[in-house]
PDB file of C-alpha atoms in Angstrom:
ATOM      1  CA  MET A   1     -17.448  43.357  39.500  1.00  0.00           C
ATOM      2  CA  LYS A   2     -16.886  46.468  37.429  1.00  0.00           C
ATOM      3  CA  LEU A   3     -19.603  48.240  35.523  1.00  0.00           C
ATOM      4  CA  ILE A   4     -19.096  47.393  31.858  1.00  0.00           C
ATOM      5  CA  PRO A   5     -20.092  50.111  29.371  1.00  0.00           C
ATOM      6  CA  THR A   6     -22.725  48.979  26.866  1.00  0.00           C
ATOM      7  CA  GLY A   7     -22.298  51.639  24.163  1.00  0.00           C
ATOM      8  CA  SER A   8     -20.260  51.572  20.991  1.00  0.00           C
ATOM      9  CA  SER A   9     -18.227  54.767  21.256  1.00  0.00           C
ATOM     10  CA  ARG A  10     -14.449  54.565  20.947  1.00  0.00           C
ATOM     11  CA  GLU A  11     -14.031  55.443  24.629  1.00  0.00           C
ATOM     12  CA  GLU A  12     -16.394  52.671  25.746  1.00  0.00           C
ATOM     13  CA  VAL A  13     -14.574  50.127  23.564  1.00  0.00           C
ATOM     14  CA  TYR A  14     -11.260  51.161  25.176  1.00  0.00           C
ATOM     15  CA  ILE A  15     -12.772  50.790  28.652  1.00  0.00           C
ATOM     16  CA  ARG A  16     -14.111  47.309  27.800  1.00  0.00           C
ATOM     17  CA  ARG A  17     -10.693  46.335  26.391  1.00  0.00           C
ATOM     18  CA  ALA A  18      -8.990  47.401  29.632  1.00  0.00           C
ATOM     19  CA  ILE A  19     -11.514  45.411  31.680  1.00  0.00           C
ATOM     20  CA  ILE A  20     -10.922  42.272  29.589  1.00  0.00           C
ATOM     21  CA  VAL A  21      -7.129  42.589  29.900  1.00  0.00           C
ATOM     22  CA  GLU A  22      -7.419  43.111  33.658  1.00  0.00           C
ATOM     23  CA  GLU A  23      -9.682  40.060  34.067  1.00  0.00           C
ATOM     24  CA  LEU A  24      -7.765  37.679  31.783  1.00  0.00           C
ATOM     25  CA  SER A  25      -4.150  38.666  32.492  1.00  0.00           C
ATOM     26  CA  PRO A  26      -3.960  36.399  35.597  1.00  0.00           C
ATOM     27  CA  LEU A  27      -4.674  33.471  33.246  1.00  0.00           C
ATOM     28  CA  ILE A  28      -1.576  34.106  31.103  1.00  0.00           C
ATOM     29  CA  GLY A  29       0.648  31.041  31.219  1.00  0.00           C
ATOM     30  CA  THR A  30      -2.070  28.749  32.531  1.00  0.00           C
ATOM     31  CA  SER A  31      -3.858  25.818  30.922  1.00  0.00           C
ATOM     32  CA  VAL A  32      -7.592  25.100  31.024  1.00  0.00           C
ATOM     33  CA  PRO A  33      -9.157  21.666  30.372  1.00  0.00           C
ATOM     34  CA  CYS A  34     -11.271  21.910  27.228  1.00  0.00           C
ATOM     35  CA  GLY A  35     -14.486  19.931  26.778  1.00  0.00           C
ATOM     36  CA  ALA A  36     -14.162  19.884  22.984  1.00  0.00           C
ATOM     37  CA  PHE A  37     -10.868  18.003  23.163  1.00  0.00           C
ATOM     38  CA  GLY A  38     -11.869  15.490  25.822  1.00  0.00           C
ATOM     39  CA  GLY A  39     -10.210  17.354  28.660  1.00  0.00           C
ATOM     40  CA  LYS A  40      -6.958  18.134  26.818  1.00  0.00           C
ATOM     41  CA  CYS A  41      -5.650  21.443  28.134  1.00  0.00           C
ATOM     42  CA  VAL A  42      -5.707  24.671  26.139  1.00  0.00           C
ATOM     43  CA  GLU A  43      -2.991  27.194  26.990  1.00  0.00           C
ATOM     44  CA  ILE A  44      -3.659  30.896  27.416  1.00  0.00           C
ATOM     45  CA  LEU A  45      -0.786  33.132  26.324  1.00  0.00           C
ATOM     46  CA  TYR A  46      -0.260  36.903  26.275  1.00  0.00           C
ATOM     47  CA  ASN A  47      -1.180  36.961  22.569  1.00  0.00           C
ATOM     48  CA  SER A  48      -4.419  35.128  23.428  1.00  0.00           C
ATOM     49  CA  VAL A  49      -5.431  37.812  25.904  1.00  0.00           C
ATOM     50  CA  ASP A  50      -4.400  40.604  23.523  1.00  0.00           C
ATOM     51  CA  GLU A  51      -6.368  39.177  20.581  1.00  0.00           C
ATOM     52  CA  THR A  52      -9.418  38.446  22.751  1.00  0.00           C
ATOM     53  CA  ALA A  53      -9.352  41.957  24.224  1.00  0.00           C
ATOM     54  CA  THR A  54      -9.098  43.513  20.778  1.00  0.00           C
ATOM     55  CA  ARG A  55     -11.963  41.527  19.251  1.00  0.00           C
ATOM     56  CA  ALA A  56     -14.293  41.042  22.219  1.00  0.00           C
ATOM     57  CA  SER A  57     -14.181  44.678  23.317  1.00  0.00           C
ATOM     58  CA  ARG A  58     -16.082  45.683  20.171  1.00  0.00           C
ATOM     59  CA  SER A  59     -19.401  44.594  21.683  1.00  0.00           C
ATOM     60  CA  TYR A  60     -20.843  44.370  25.180  1.00  0.00           C
ATOM     61  CA  GLU A  61     -21.967  40.740  24.759  1.00  0.00           C
ATOM     62  CA  SER A  62     -18.532  39.620  23.542  1.00  0.00           C
ATOM     63  CA  THR A  63     -16.975  41.344  26.537  1.00  0.00           C
ATOM     64  CA  LEU A  64     -19.244  39.315  28.830  1.00  0.00           C
ATOM     65  CA  ALA A  65     -18.236  36.148  26.944  1.00  0.00           C
ATOM     66  CA  ALA A  66     -14.530  36.968  27.384  1.00  0.00           C
ATOM     67  CA  MET A  67     -15.028  37.350  31.139  1.00  0.00           C
ATOM     68  CA  ARG A  68     -16.283  33.735  31.220  1.00  0.00           C
ATOM     69  CA  LEU A  69     -13.498  32.232  29.084  1.00  0.00           C
ATOM     70  CA  VAL A  70     -12.652  29.352  31.442  1.00  0.00           C
ATOM     71  CA  GLU A  71     -16.300  28.292  31.744  1.00  0.00           C
ATOM     72  CA  ALA A  72     -16.723  28.512  27.956  1.00  0.00           C
ATOM     73  CA  LEU A  73     -13.670  26.339  27.272  1.00  0.00           C
ATOM     74  CA  ARG A  74     -14.874  23.693  29.709  1.00  0.00           C
ATOM     75  CA  LYS A  75     -18.369  23.587  28.146  1.00  0.00           C
ATOM     76  CA  SER A  76     -17.217  23.815  24.528  1.00  0.00           C
ATOM     77  CA  SER A  77     -17.859  21.477  21.632  1.00  0.00           C
ATOM     78  CA  LEU A  78     -15.995  21.242  18.326  1.00  0.00           C
ATOM     79  CA  ILE A  79     -17.699  22.804  15.299  1.00  0.00           C
ATOM     80  CA  GLY A  80     -15.006  22.840  12.630  1.00  0.00           C
ATOM     81  CA  VAL A  81     -11.320  22.562  11.730  1.00  0.00           C
ATOM     82  CA  ASP A  82      -9.448  24.800   9.297  1.00  0.00           C
ATOM     83  CA  ILE A  83      -5.911  25.036   7.947  1.00  0.00           C
ATOM     84  CA  PRO A  84      -4.696  28.667   8.216  1.00  0.00           C
ATOM     85  CA  LYS A  85      -3.952  30.258   4.878  1.00  0.00           C
ATOM     86  CA  ASN A  86      -3.854  33.989   5.540  1.00  0.00           C
ATOM     87  CA  LYS A  87      -1.272  35.956   7.530  1.00  0.00           C
ATOM     88  CA  GLN A  88      -3.701  36.889  10.311  1.00  0.00           C
ATOM     89  CA  LYS A  89      -4.156  33.264  11.368  1.00  0.00           C
ATOM     90  CA  LYS A  90      -0.516  32.417  10.675  1.00  0.00           C
ATOM     91  CA  LYS A  91       0.736  35.125  13.006  1.00  0.00           C
ATOM     92  CA  MET A  92       0.576  32.794  16.000  1.00  0.00           C
ATOM     93  CA  TYR A  93       2.161  29.932  14.008  1.00  0.00           C
ATOM     94  CA  PHE A  94      -0.855  27.646  13.998  1.00  0.00           C
ATOM     95  CA  THR A  95      -0.930  24.546  11.830  1.00  0.00           C
ATOM     96  CA  LYS A  96      -4.652  23.988  12.533  1.00  0.00           C
ATOM     97  CA  ILE A  97      -7.462  26.259  13.682  1.00  0.00           C
ATOM     98  CA  TYR A  98     -10.397  24.810  15.642  1.00  0.00           C
ATOM     99  CA  GLU A  99     -13.750  26.561  15.907  1.00  0.00           C
ATOM    100  CA  LEU A 100     -15.575  25.725  19.125  1.00  0.00           C
ATOM    101  CA  ARG A 101     -18.991  26.688  20.436  1.00  0.00           C
ATOM    102  CA  ALA A 102     -20.303  26.859  23.978  1.00  0.00           C
ATOM    103  CA  THR A 103     -23.661  27.870  25.409  1.00  0.00           C
ATOM    104  CA  LEU A 104     -23.370  30.026  28.518  1.00  0.00           C
ATOM    105  CA  THR A 105     -26.207  30.742  30.935  1.00  0.00           C
ATOM    106  CA  ASN A 106     -27.701  34.239  30.493  1.00  0.00           C
ATOM    107  CA  LEU A 107     -25.496  34.867  27.462  1.00  0.00           C
ATOM    108  CA  GLY A 108     -26.250  32.275  24.811  1.00  0.00           C
ATOM    109  CA  GLU A 109     -23.867  30.831  22.248  1.00  0.00           C
ATOM    110  CA  VAL A 110     -20.230  31.948  22.111  1.00  0.00           C
ATOM    111  CA  LYS A 111     -17.575  31.210  19.495  1.00  0.00           C
ATOM    112  CA  ILE A 112     -14.076  30.198  20.592  1.00  0.00           C
ATOM    113  CA  ILE A 113     -11.060  29.901  18.322  1.00  0.00           C
ATOM    114  CA  VAL A 114      -8.221  27.571  19.390  1.00  0.00           C
ATOM    115  CA  GLY A 115      -5.069  26.952  17.388  1.00  0.00           C
ATOM    116  CA  GLU A 116      -2.731  23.975  17.297  1.00  0.00           C
ATOM    117  CA  ARG A 117       0.989  24.469  16.804  1.00  0.00           C
ATOM    118  CA  ASN A 118       3.540  22.093  15.225  1.00  0.00           C
ATOM    119  CA  ASN A 119       4.423  20.689  18.650  1.00  0.00           C
ATOM    120  CA  LYS A 120       0.729  19.794  19.251  1.00  0.00           C
ATOM    121  CA  ARG A 121       0.279  22.573  21.841  1.00  0.00           C
ATOM    122  CA  MET A 122      -3.288  23.867  21.898  1.00  0.00           C
ATOM    123  CA  ILE A 123      -3.400  27.672  22.260  1.00  0.00           C
ATOM    124  CA  HIS A 124      -6.491  29.800  22.887  1.00  0.00           C
ATOM    125  CA  TYR A 125      -6.803  32.509  20.228  1.00  0.00           C
ATOM    126  CA  CYS A 126     -10.083  34.369  20.708  1.00  0.00           C
ATOM    127  CA  ILE A 127     -13.625  34.270  22.130  1.00  0.00           C
ATOM    128  CA  THR A 128     -16.628  36.313  20.986  1.00  0.00           C
ATOM    129  CA  LYS A 129     -20.392  36.229  21.343  1.00  0.00           C
ATOM    130  CA  LYS A 130     -21.978  34.472  18.382  1.00  0.00           C
ATOM    131  CA  ILE A 131     -24.255  36.841  16.528  1.00  0.00           C
ATOM    132  CA  LYS A 132     -27.463  35.304  15.175  1.00  0.00           C
ATOM    133  CA  GLU A 133     -27.355  35.164  11.383  1.00  0.00           C
TER     134      GLU A 133
END
């Protein structure tokens, strides 16, 4: 396993982004059974990996969460459902957005966003470490 930088400099964020892309790119085009949907599979697309890498690379803990995406999806539970209204959420053509949570060993609670398209396909959108409020 690669050494993941823990700082917040621009260079360290770029390194974490590259690590996430390298780890998740083999999952592109695959489906993972999701605990929140009773085993219904969630697809991982290129846009999923790109969005996850962009968001999760901002913090060390979110990077660790992204590296355990498959485990998180399998252990997830549904927290909420939303209808996308802004362009950011509409960019992947979702008709519904699901917020999921999973608790991972040695990491804590992570937040997973999954979208549903018109054809009922479930697409992974993003995963980040949940920050305590």
